[in-house]
Amino acid sequence: MSGTFRIGKVMVLLLLACAGTLLDGRVTNFTIPFQVDGISSVPYTSFGPYSTRINDGYESENIISPVIPNSYQTFRSPHHVGVQFIGDNPKKLKSDHFQLQLTGPQGVVKTGPLSYESSGFVGVPVSGTLAPGQYIVRFLTPGFQTAVSTWRIEVNPWSASQIRDLGSYLGTRLQGAYLSALNTVRSRLYESDVKWSQSLAYAAAAHARYLQRNGYHQPSFHLEQPSKPGFSGSDPWNRDMSFGWSSPLDGEVGIEWSVPVAPLTVIQNLIDTVYHRLSILSPNAVAIGTGDSTGPSGAVVMDLGFG
């Protein structure tokens, strides 16, 4: 009986091995050739009912499901407005007549062409500085089934002195050290480098100042209350977009401190914390910006942009 049982186990293992080989053999990985506009190639597969390969780069034949930002207020005139959806074929954007339309108090705002950036993120550069006021953004996808894709941006610029007051909290002076420390680790994991974003740095600096003034529990390390001094946005997503990051695909990590430590130490401490590690070493991370404050409720704050 024992001999029969062992033979049976061997047969099962062989069948599983063969099945795994057959399944793996049906999945073909390939990339879109590198584009002349500088867009990185994007891998995708032919496996599954929502194959982008057999649906012209989309999640299905005629459905687009964009990630629509909440309406928000921005303290700086945005230089770029964008949206994300499942799509990895840059050439189809133009031929399918997708548009990101920005309308303000004076009518339709002139923007650059809609372009594909990474992981389905598309956007338009904004020409010039937007005047204060309410703007409506519409993502138009003619011929596709798409949920209502409209949100509002209220441009309410901070004064020059308000922006200047954040200067001592900006981590920009240390950006080289932060990028070097983080990208060294990312390269060992075969992940692409992240870049520095001044928009994310301003958002991080504003929140570091808020923590310094109000403590870590008003209401929590990552959230702010509108009634408290230095309020700049209730959560990281609103703060990042308020200072110019173009989508809600972002996040925030941070460390409480009273006296600053070197960027290399900051990165090591973040990596040693499981949820922070997942954020800063995510293959989808494309940009970072930091801010810091000192004192009894000082902190270093790192905001991350994903794409």
GROMACS .gro file of C-alpha atoms in nm, residues 44-66 85-89 92 96 98 141-147:
model
   38
   44TYR     CA    1   0.136   4.349  -2.027
   45THR     CA    2   0.007   3.999  -2.094
   46SER     CA    3  -0.250   3.823  -2.306
   47PHE     CA    4  -0.395   3.619  -2.018
   48GLY     CA    5  -0.745   3.668  -1.873
   49PRO     CA    6  -1.086   3.799  -1.984
   50TYR     CA    7  -0.979   4.164  -1.956
   51SER     CA    8  -0.670   4.127  -2.168
   52THR     CA    9  -0.539   4.464  -2.279
   53ARG     CA   10  -0.362   4.293  -2.568
   54ILE     CA   11  -0.680   4.174  -2.736
   55ASN     CA   12  -0.878   4.489  -2.649
   56ASP     CA   13  -0.656   4.746  -2.817
   57GLY     CA   14  -0.480   4.833  -2.494
   58TYR     CA   15  -0.795   4.878  -2.282
   59GLU     CA   16  -0.959   4.678  -2.003
   60SER     CA   17  -1.229   4.556  -2.243
   61GLU     CA   18  -1.354   4.635  -2.590
   62ASN     CA   19  -1.557   4.947  -2.515
   63ILE     CA   20  -1.525   5.020  -2.141
   64ILE     CA   21  -1.305   5.279  -1.973
   65SER     CA   22  -1.303   5.300  -1.590
   66PRO     CA   23  -1.100   5.607  -1.497
   85PHE     CA   24  -0.745   5.421  -1.633
   86ILE     CA   25  -0.651   5.073  -1.749
   87GLY     CA   26  -0.484   5.131  -2.081
   88ASP     CA   27  -0.136   5.069  -2.212
   89ASN     CA   28  -0.143   5.158  -2.580
   92LYS     CA   29  -0.477   5.468  -2.938
   96ASP     CA   30  -0.986   5.725  -3.027
   98PHE     CA   31  -0.985   6.097  -2.597
  141THR     CA   32  -1.408   5.916  -2.427
  142PRO     CA   33  -1.645   5.916  -2.727
  143GLY     CA   34  -1.778   5.574  -2.820
  144PHE     CA   35  -1.685   5.411  -2.489
  145GLN     CA   36  -1.894   5.322  -2.186
  146THR     CA   37  -1.750   5.549  -1.920
  147ALA     CA   38  -1.887   5.661  -1.585
   0.00000   0.00000   0.00000
